[in-house]
Short mmCIF file of C-alpha atoms in Angstrom, two decimals:
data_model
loop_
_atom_site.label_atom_id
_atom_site.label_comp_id
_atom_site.label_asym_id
_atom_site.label_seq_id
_atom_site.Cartn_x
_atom_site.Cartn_y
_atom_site.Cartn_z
CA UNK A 1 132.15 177.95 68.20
CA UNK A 2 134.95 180.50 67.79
CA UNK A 3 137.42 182.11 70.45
CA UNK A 4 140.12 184.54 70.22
CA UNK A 5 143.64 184.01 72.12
CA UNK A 6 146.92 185.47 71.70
CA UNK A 7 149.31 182.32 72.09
CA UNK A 8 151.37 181.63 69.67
CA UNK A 9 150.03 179.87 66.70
CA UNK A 10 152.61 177.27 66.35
CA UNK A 11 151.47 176.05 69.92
CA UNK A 12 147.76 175.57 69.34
CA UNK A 13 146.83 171.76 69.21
CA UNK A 14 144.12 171.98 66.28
CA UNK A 15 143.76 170.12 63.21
CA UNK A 16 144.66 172.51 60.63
CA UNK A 17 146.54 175.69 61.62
CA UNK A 18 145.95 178.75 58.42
CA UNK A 19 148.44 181.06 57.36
CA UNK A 20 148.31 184.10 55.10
CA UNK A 21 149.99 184.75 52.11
CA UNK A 22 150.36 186.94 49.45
CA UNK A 23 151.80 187.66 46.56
CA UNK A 24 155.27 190.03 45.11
CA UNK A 25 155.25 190.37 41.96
CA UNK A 26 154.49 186.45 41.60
CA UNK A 27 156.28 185.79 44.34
CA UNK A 28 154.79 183.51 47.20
CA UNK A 29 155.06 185.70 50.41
CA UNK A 30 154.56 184.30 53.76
CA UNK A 31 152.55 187.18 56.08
CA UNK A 32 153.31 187.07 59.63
CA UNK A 33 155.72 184.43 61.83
CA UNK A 34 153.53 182.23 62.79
CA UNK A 35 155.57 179.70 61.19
CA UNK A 36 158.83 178.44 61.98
CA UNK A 37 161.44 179.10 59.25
CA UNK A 38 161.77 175.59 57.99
CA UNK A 39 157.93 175.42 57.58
CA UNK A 40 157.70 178.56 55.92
CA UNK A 41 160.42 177.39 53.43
CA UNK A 42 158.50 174.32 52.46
CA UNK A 43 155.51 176.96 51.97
CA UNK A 44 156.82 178.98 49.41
CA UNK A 45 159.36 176.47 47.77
CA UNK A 46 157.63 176.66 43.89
CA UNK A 47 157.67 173.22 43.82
CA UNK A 48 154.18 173.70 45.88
CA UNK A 49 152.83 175.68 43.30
CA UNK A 50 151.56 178.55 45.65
CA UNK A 51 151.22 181.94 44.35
CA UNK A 52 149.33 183.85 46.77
CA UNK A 53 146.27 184.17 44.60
CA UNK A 54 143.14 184.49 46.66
CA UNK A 55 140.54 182.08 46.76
CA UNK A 56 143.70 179.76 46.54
CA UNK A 57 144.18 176.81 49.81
CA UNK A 58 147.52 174.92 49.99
CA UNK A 59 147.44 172.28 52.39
CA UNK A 60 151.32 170.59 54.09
CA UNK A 61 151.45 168.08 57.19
CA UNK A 62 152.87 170.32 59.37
CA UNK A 63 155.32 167.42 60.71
CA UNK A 64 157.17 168.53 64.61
CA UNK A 65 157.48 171.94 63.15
CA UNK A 66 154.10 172.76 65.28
CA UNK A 67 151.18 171.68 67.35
CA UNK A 68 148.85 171.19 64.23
CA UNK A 69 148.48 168.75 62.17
CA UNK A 70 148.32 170.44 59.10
CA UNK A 71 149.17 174.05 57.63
CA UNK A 72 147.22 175.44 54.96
CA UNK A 73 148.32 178.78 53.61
CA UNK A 74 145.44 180.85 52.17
CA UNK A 75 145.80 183.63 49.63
CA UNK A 76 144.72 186.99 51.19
CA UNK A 77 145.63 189.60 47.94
CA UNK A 78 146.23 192.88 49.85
CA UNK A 79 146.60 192.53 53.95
CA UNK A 80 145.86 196.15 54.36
CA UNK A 81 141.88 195.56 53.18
CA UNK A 82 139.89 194.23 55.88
CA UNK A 83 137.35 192.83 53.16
CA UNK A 84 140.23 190.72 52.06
CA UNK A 85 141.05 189.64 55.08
CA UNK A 86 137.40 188.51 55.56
CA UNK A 87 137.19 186.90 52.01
CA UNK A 88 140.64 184.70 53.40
CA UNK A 89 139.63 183.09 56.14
CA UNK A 90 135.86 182.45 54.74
CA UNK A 91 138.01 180.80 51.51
CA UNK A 92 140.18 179.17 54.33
CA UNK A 93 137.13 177.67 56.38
CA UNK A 94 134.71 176.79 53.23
CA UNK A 95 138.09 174.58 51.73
CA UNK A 96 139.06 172.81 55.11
CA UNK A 97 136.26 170.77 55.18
CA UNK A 98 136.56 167.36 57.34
CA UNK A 99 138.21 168.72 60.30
CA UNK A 100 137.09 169.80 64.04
CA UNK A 101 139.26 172.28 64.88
CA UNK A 102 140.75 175.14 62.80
CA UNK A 103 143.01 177.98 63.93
CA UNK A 104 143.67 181.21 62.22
CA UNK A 105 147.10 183.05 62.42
CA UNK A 106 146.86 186.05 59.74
CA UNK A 107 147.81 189.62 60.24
CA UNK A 108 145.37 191.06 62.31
CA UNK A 109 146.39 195.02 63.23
CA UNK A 110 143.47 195.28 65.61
CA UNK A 111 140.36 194.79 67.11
CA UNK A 112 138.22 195.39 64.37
CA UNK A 113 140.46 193.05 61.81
CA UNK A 114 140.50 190.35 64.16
CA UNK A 115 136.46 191.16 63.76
CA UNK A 116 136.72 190.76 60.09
CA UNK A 117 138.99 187.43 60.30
CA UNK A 118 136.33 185.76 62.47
CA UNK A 119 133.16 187.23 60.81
CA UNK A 120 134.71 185.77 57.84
CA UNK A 121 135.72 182.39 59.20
CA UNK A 122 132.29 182.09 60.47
CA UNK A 123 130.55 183.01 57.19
CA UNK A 124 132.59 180.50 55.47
CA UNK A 125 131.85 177.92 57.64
CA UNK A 126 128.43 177.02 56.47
CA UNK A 127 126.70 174.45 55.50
CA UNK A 128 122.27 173.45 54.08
CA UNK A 129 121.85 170.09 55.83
CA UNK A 130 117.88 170.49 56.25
CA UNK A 131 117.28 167.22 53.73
CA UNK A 132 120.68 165.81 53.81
CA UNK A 133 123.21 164.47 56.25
CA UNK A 134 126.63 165.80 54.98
CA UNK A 135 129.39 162.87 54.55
CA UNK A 136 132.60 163.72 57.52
CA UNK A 137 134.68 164.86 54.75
CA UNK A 138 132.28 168.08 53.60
CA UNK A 139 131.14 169.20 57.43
CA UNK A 140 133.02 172.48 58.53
CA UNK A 141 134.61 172.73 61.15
CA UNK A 142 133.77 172.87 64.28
CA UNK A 143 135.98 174.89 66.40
CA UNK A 144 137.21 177.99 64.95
CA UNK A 145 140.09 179.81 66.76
CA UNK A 146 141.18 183.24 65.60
CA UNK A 147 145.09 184.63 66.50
CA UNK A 148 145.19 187.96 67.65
CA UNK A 149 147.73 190.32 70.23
CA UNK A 150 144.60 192.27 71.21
CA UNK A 151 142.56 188.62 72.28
CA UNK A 152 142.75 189.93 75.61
CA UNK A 153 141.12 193.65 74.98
CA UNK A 154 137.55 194.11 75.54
CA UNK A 155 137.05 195.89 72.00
CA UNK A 156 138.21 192.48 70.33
CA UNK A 157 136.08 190.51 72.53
CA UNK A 158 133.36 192.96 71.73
CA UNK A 159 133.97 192.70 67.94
CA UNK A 160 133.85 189.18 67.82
CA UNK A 161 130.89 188.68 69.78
CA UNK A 162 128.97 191.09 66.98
CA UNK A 163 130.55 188.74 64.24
CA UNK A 164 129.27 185.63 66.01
CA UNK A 165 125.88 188.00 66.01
CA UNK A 166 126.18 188.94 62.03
CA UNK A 167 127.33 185.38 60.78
CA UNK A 168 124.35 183.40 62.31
CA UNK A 169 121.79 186.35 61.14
CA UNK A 170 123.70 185.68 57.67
CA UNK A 171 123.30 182.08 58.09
CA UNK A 172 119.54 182.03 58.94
CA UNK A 173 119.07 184.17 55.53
CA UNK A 174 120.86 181.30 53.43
CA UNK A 175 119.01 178.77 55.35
CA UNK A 176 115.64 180.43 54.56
CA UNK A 177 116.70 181.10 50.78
CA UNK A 178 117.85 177.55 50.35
CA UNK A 179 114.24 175.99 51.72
CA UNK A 180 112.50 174.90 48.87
CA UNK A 181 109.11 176.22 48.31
CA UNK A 182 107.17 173.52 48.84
CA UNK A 183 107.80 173.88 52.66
CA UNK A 184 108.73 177.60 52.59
CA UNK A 185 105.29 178.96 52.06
CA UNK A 186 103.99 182.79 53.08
CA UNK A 187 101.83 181.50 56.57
CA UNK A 188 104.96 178.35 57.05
CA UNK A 189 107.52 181.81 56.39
CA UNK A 190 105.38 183.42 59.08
CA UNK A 191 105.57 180.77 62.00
CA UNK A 192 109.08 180.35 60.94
CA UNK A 193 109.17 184.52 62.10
CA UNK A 194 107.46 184.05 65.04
CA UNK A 195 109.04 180.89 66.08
CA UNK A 196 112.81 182.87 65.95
CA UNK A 197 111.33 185.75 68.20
CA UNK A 198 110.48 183.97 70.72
CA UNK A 199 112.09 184.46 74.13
CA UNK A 200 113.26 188.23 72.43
CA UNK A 201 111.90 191.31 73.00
CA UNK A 202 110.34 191.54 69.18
CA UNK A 203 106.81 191.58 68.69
CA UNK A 204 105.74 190.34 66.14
CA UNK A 205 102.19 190.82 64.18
CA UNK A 206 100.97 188.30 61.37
CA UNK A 207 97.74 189.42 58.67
CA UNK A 208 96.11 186.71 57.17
CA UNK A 209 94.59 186.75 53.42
CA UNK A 210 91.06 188.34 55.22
CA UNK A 211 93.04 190.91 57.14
CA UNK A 212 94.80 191.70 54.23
CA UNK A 213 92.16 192.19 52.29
CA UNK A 214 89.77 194.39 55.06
CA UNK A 215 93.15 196.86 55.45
CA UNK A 216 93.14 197.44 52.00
CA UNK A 217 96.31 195.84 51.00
CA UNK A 218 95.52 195.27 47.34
CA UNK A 219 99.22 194.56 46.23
CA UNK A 220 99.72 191.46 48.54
CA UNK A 221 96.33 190.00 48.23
CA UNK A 222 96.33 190.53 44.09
CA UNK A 223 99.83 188.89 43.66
CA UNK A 224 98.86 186.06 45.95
CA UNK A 225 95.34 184.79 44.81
CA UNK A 226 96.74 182.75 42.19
CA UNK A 227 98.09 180.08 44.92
CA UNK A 228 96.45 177.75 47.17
CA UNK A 229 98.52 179.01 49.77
CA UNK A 230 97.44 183.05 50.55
CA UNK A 231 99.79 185.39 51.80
CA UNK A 232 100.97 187.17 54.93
CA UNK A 233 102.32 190.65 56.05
CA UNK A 234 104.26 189.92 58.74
CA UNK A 235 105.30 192.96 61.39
CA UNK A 236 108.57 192.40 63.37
CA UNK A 237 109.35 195.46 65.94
CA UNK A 238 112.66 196.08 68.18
CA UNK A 239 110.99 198.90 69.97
CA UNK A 240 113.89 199.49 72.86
CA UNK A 241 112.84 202.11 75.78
CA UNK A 242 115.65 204.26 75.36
CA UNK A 243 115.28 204.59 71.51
CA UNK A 244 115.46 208.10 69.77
CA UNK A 245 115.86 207.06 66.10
CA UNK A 246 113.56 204.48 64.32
CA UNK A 247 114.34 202.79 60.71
CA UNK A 248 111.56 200.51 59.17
CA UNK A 249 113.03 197.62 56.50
CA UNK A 250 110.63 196.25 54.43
CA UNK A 251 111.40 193.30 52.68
CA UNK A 252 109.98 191.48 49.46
CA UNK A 253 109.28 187.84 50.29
CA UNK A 254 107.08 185.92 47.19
CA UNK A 255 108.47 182.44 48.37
CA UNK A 256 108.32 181.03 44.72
CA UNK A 257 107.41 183.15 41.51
CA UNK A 258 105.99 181.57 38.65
CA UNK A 259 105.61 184.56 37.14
CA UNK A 260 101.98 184.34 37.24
CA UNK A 261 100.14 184.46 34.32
CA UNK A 262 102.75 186.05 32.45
CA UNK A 263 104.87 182.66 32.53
CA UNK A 264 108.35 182.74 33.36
CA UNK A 265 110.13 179.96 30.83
CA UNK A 266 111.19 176.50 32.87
CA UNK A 267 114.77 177.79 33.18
CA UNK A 268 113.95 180.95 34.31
CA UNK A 269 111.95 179.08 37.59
CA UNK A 270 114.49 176.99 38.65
CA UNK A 271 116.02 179.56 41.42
CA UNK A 272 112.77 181.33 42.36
CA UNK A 273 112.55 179.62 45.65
CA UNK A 274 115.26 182.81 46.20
CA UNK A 275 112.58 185.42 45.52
CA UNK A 276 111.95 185.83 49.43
CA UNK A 277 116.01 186.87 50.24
CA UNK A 278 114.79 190.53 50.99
CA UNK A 279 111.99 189.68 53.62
CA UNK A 280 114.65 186.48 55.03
CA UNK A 281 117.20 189.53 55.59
CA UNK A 282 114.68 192.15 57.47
CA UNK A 283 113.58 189.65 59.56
CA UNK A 284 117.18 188.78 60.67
CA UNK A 285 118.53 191.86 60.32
CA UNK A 286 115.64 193.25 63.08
CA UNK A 287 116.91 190.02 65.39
CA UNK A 288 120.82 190.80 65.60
CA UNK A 289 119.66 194.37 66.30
CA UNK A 290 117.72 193.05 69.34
CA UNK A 291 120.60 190.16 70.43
CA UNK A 292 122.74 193.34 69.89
CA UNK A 293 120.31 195.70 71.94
CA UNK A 294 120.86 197.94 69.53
CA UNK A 295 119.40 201.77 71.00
CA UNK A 296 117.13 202.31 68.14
CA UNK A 297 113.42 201.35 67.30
CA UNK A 298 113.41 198.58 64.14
CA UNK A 299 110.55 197.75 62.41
CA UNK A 300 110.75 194.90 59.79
CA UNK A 301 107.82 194.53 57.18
CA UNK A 302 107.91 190.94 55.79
CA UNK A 303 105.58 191.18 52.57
CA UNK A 304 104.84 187.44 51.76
CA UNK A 305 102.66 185.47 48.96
CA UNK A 306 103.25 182.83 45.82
CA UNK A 307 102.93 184.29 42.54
CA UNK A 308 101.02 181.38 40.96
CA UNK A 309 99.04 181.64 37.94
CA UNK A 310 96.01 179.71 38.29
CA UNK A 311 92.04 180.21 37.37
CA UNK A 312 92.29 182.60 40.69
CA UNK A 313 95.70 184.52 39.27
CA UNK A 314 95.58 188.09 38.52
CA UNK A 315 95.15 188.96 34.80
CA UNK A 316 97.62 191.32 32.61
CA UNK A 317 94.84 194.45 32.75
CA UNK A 318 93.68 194.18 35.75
CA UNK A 319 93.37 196.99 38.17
CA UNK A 320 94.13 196.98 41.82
CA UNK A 321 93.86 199.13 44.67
CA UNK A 322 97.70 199.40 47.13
CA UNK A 323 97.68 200.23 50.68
CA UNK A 324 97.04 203.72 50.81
CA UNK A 325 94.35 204.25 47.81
CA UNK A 326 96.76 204.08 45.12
CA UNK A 327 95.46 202.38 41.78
CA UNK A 328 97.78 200.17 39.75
CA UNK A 329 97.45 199.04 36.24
CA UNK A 330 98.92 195.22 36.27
CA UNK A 331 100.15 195.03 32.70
CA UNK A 332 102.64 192.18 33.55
CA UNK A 333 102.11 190.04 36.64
CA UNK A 334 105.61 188.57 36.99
CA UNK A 335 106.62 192.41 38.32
CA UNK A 336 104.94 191.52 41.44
CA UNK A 337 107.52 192.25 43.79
CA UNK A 338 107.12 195.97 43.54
CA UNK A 339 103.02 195.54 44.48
CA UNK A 340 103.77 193.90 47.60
CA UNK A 341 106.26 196.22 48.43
CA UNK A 342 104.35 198.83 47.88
CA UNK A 343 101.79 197.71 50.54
CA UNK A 344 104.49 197.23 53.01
CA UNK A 345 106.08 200.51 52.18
CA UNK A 346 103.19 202.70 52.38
CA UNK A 347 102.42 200.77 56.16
CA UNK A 348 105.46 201.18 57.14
CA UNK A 349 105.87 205.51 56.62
CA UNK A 350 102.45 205.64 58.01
CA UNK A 351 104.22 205.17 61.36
CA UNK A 352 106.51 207.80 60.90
CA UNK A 353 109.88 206.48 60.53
CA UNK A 354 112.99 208.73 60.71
CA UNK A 355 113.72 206.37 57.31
CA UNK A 356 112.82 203.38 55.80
CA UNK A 357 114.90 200.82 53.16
CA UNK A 358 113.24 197.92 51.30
CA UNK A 359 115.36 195.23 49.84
CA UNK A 360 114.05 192.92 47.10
CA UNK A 361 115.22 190.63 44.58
CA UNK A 362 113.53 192.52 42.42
CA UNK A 363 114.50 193.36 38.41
CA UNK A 364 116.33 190.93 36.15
CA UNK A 365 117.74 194.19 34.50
CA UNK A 366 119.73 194.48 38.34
CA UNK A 367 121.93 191.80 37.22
CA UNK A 368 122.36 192.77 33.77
CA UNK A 369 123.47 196.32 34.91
CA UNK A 370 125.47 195.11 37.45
CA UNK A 371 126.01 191.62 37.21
CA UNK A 372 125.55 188.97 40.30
CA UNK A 373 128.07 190.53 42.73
CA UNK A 374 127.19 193.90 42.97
CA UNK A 375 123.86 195.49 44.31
CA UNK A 376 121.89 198.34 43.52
CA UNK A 377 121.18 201.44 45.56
CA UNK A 378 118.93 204.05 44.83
CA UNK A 379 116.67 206.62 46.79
CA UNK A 380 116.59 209.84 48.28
CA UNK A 381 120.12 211.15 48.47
CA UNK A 382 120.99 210.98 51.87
CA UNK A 383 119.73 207.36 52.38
CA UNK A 384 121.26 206.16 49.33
CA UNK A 385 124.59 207.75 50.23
CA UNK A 386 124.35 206.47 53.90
CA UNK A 387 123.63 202.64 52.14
CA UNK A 388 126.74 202.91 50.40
CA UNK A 389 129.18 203.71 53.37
CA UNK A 390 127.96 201.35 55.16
CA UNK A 391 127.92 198.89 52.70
CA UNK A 392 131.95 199.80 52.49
CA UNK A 393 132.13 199.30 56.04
CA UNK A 394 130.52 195.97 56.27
CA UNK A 395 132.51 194.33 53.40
CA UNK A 396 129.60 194.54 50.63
CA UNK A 397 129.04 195.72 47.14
CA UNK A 398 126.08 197.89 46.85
CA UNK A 399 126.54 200.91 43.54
CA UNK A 400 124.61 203.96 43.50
CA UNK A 401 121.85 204.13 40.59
CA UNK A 402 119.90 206.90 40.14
CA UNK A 403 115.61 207.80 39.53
CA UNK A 404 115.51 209.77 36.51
CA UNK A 405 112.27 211.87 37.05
CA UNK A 406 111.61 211.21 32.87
CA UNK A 407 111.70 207.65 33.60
CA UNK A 408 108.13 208.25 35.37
CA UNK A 409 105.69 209.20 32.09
CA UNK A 410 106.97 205.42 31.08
CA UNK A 411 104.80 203.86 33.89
CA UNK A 412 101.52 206.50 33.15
CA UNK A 413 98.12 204.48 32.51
CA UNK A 414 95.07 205.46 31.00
CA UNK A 415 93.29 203.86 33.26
CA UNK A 416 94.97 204.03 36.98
CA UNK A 417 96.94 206.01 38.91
CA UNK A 418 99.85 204.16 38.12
CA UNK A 419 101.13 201.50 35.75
CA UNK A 420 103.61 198.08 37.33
CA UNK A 421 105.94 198.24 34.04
CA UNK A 422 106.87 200.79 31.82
CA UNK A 423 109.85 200.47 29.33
CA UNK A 424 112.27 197.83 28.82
CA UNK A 425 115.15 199.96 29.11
CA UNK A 426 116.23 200.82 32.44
CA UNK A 427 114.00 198.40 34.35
CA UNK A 428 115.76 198.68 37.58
CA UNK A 429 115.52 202.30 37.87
CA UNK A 430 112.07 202.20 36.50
CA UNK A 431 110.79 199.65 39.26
CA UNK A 432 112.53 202.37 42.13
CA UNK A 433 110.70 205.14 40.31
CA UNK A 434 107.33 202.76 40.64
CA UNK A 435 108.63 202.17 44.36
CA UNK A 436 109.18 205.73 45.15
CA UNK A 437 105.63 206.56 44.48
CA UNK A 438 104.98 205.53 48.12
CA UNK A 439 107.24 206.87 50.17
CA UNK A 440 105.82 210.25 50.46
CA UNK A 441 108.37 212.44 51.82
CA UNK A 442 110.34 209.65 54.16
CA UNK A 443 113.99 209.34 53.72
CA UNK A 444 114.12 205.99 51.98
CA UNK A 445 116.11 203.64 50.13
CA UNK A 446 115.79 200.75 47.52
CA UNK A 447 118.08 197.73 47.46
CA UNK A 448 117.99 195.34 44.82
CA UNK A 449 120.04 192.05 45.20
CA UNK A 450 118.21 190.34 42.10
CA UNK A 451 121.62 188.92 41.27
CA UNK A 452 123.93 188.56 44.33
CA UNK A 453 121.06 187.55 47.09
CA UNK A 454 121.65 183.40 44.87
CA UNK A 455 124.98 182.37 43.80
CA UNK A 456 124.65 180.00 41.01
CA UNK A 457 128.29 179.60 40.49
CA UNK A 458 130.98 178.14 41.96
CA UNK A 459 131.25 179.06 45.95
CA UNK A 460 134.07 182.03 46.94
CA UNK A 461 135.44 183.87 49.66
CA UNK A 462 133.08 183.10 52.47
CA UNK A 463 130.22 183.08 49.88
CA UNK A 464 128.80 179.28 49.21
CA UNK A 465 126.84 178.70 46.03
CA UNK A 466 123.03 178.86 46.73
CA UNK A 467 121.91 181.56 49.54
CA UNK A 468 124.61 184.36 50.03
CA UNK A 469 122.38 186.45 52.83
CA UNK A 470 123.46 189.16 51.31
CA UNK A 471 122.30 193.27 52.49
CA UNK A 472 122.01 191.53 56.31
CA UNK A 473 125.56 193.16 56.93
CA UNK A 474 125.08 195.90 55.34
CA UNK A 475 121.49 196.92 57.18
CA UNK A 476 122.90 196.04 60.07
CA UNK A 477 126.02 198.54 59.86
CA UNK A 478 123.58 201.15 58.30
CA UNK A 479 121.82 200.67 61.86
CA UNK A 480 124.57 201.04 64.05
CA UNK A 481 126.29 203.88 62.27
CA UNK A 482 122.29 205.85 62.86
#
């Protein structure tokens, strides 16, 4: 639960009241006066050892100096940037751990920072409990409180309520990509769809393994008939009345990949259960535009099977037949994100939208171009360009790449229309040049999160190790600002 007031913050009776702080020239600096001057002294004595640095929680008993019983000062790095403002109170509420009630005092400027303090608080404020009860000392908080002069204004109210929107979309992503696949399965992943737009206004349309197969969807139905458990396309529409624009997502969801037949090594399994984070962020980013009743039509495209390799598996050499009529020559089956994506692509612009994005964890060579906190754009050059503002706006890393038109003679077959790999070098933009084979003439744009949509490392900012739901924000802007 969060709420928004403007009393003072040395008055609120919480468990842990957080402070900003940042940093002159090494110098602790206290922002705001929240605090009364012998608190504040204590704060940035150096005997504390607090520099400012973000990602950095210092934690005092807060004594009769306030209502709380404890003041952490977070590190917030420049108080101007409302990304680092976000990034300090998620680092503030992933720390404080153990407590029910949390208030945060940090220098909010308007309605849309005290948006960013609480989107942030709320992102950082998560926790997987699915197979495990969490001892009291790791559960977040419960009650977050967020100090701001404008708590009163309907534009604060308003931004908060979209934050309390954004956070649980972002928090249903990192519970899907956290499920391991032995219950996260393409039909389970499709009830799981359903089941969340229920009592909405999205419809939602589910093709089994036969259906797939009678419309012609070669991509879904080649990658998936290596497992015992067959795929699904799964169709999730916000279709309001008074609509004029419409966007499609399509997201890749293989809900474990093996790699097929052409093995991935043991160590190179072990976070595969993540290989769905682009179909787990359409499908949530098409519910907060409906709990938003946002005035454009959404269509998500959830493109769902296990890449197993099995005595059923697709073969290296085999030929298949996409959506559309479109032959592909599989020459390596562990690129099998870009068939199913191809399916749900070519469905999706044969309904006409104004534009259409896919997101996919899709190329290893994302991460070693970019490494694991920065996506990739690419796409026709308004759509890409339109990705990247609003990935500024919502507080996310996304670079524009670009589709060298040479790049396409690497993925020519002998044999089919098409090839799934070409050369090594430059496999993410090779994989968009695959992609953009079937998109026709629709404004379009490819996201690849291969690296950030899994943290492996140590948690930061509001970003916890495992699941980031990462691209959900930035969608969702990407909406809004069409």
């Amino acid at each position: 639960m969060i709420t928004l007031t403007s009393s003072s913050a040395a008055h609120l009776p919480v468990d842990v009241l957080v402070v900003g702080v940042t940093s002159d020239d090494g110098t602790p600096r206290l922002l705001g006066d929240a605090l009364p001057a012998s608190l504040a002294g204590v704060l940035t004595s150096p005997a504390l050892g607090l520099t400012g640095e973000v990602d950095q929680v210092v934690r005092v008993p807060a004594g009769d100096a306030v209502a709380a019983d404890v003041v952490a000062a977070v590190g917030v790095g420049d108080p101007s940037d409302r990304e680092a403002l976000r990034r300090a109170a998620g680092a503030a509420t992933r720390q404080l751990t153990g407590v029910r009630s949390v208030a945060l005092a940090l220098p909010v400027r308007d309605a849309d920072d005290a948006a960013a303090v609480a989107e942030g608080a709320l992102l950082g404020a998560y926790a997987y409990t699915r197979y495990h009860d969490l001892p009291a000392a790791k559960r977040p908080a419960e009650e977050i409180t967020v100090v701001a002069p404008q708590a009163r204004a309907a534009a604060a109210k308003a931004a908060v309520a979209r934050a309390e929107v954004l956070a649980a979309a972002v928090h249903g992503v990192r519970d899907l990509v956290n499920a391991p696949p032995r219950d996260l399965y393409p039909a389970a992943f499709a009830d799981i769809a359903k089941a969340a737009a229920k009592g909405t206004k999205i419809k939602v349309t589910v093709l089994d393994e036969k259906e797939l197969a009678a419309g012609g969807y070669g991509g879904l139905v080649a990658v998936g008939q290596g497992s015992s458990r067959p795929p699904r396309l799964v169709k999730v529409a916000w279709t309001p009345a008074r609509a004029k624009r419409s966007v499609a997502l399509v997201g890749k969801g293989i809900t474990f990949d093996s790699g097929g037949l052409s093995l991935k090594p043991p160590k190179g399994m072990e976070t595969m259960k993540s290989d769905m984070a682009g179909a787990a962020a359409v499908l949530h980013t098409v519910l907060a535009a409906a709990a938003l009743k946002l005035p454009i039509a959404v269509t998500g495209w959830l493109c769902l099977a296990e890449n197993m390799p099995s005595g059923t598996a697709q073969r290296p050499s085999d030929v298949i037949t996409q959506r559309g009529g479109t032959t592909v020559e599989v020459l390596n089956t562990d690129a099998e994100g870009r068939l199913v994506l191809a399916d749900g692509l070519v469905a999706a612009c044969e309904e006409a939208p104004d534009a259409v994005i896919d997101v996919a964890t899709l190329t290893g060579a994302q991460v070693i171009a970019l490494g694991t906190r920065v996506s990739a754009v690419m796409g026709t050059d308004d759509m890409r360009t339109a990705v990247v503002s609003a990935a500024a706006e919502a507080g996310e890393a996304f670079w524009p790449m670009p589709l060298p038109d040479e790049l396409r003679a690497g993925l020519n077959s002998q044999v089919a229309d098409i090839a799934n790999v070409g050369d090594r070098a430059g496999g993410m933009l090779t994989a968009g040049v695959f992609l953009r084979e079937f998109v026709g003439s629709t404004p379009w744009a490819h996201l690849d999160i291969a690296g950030p949509a899994f943290n492996e490392h140590a948690a930061w900012g509001y970003t916890p190790a495992g699941g980031t739901g990462v691209a959900v924000r930035t969608m969702l802007r990407l909406l809004e600002n069409r």
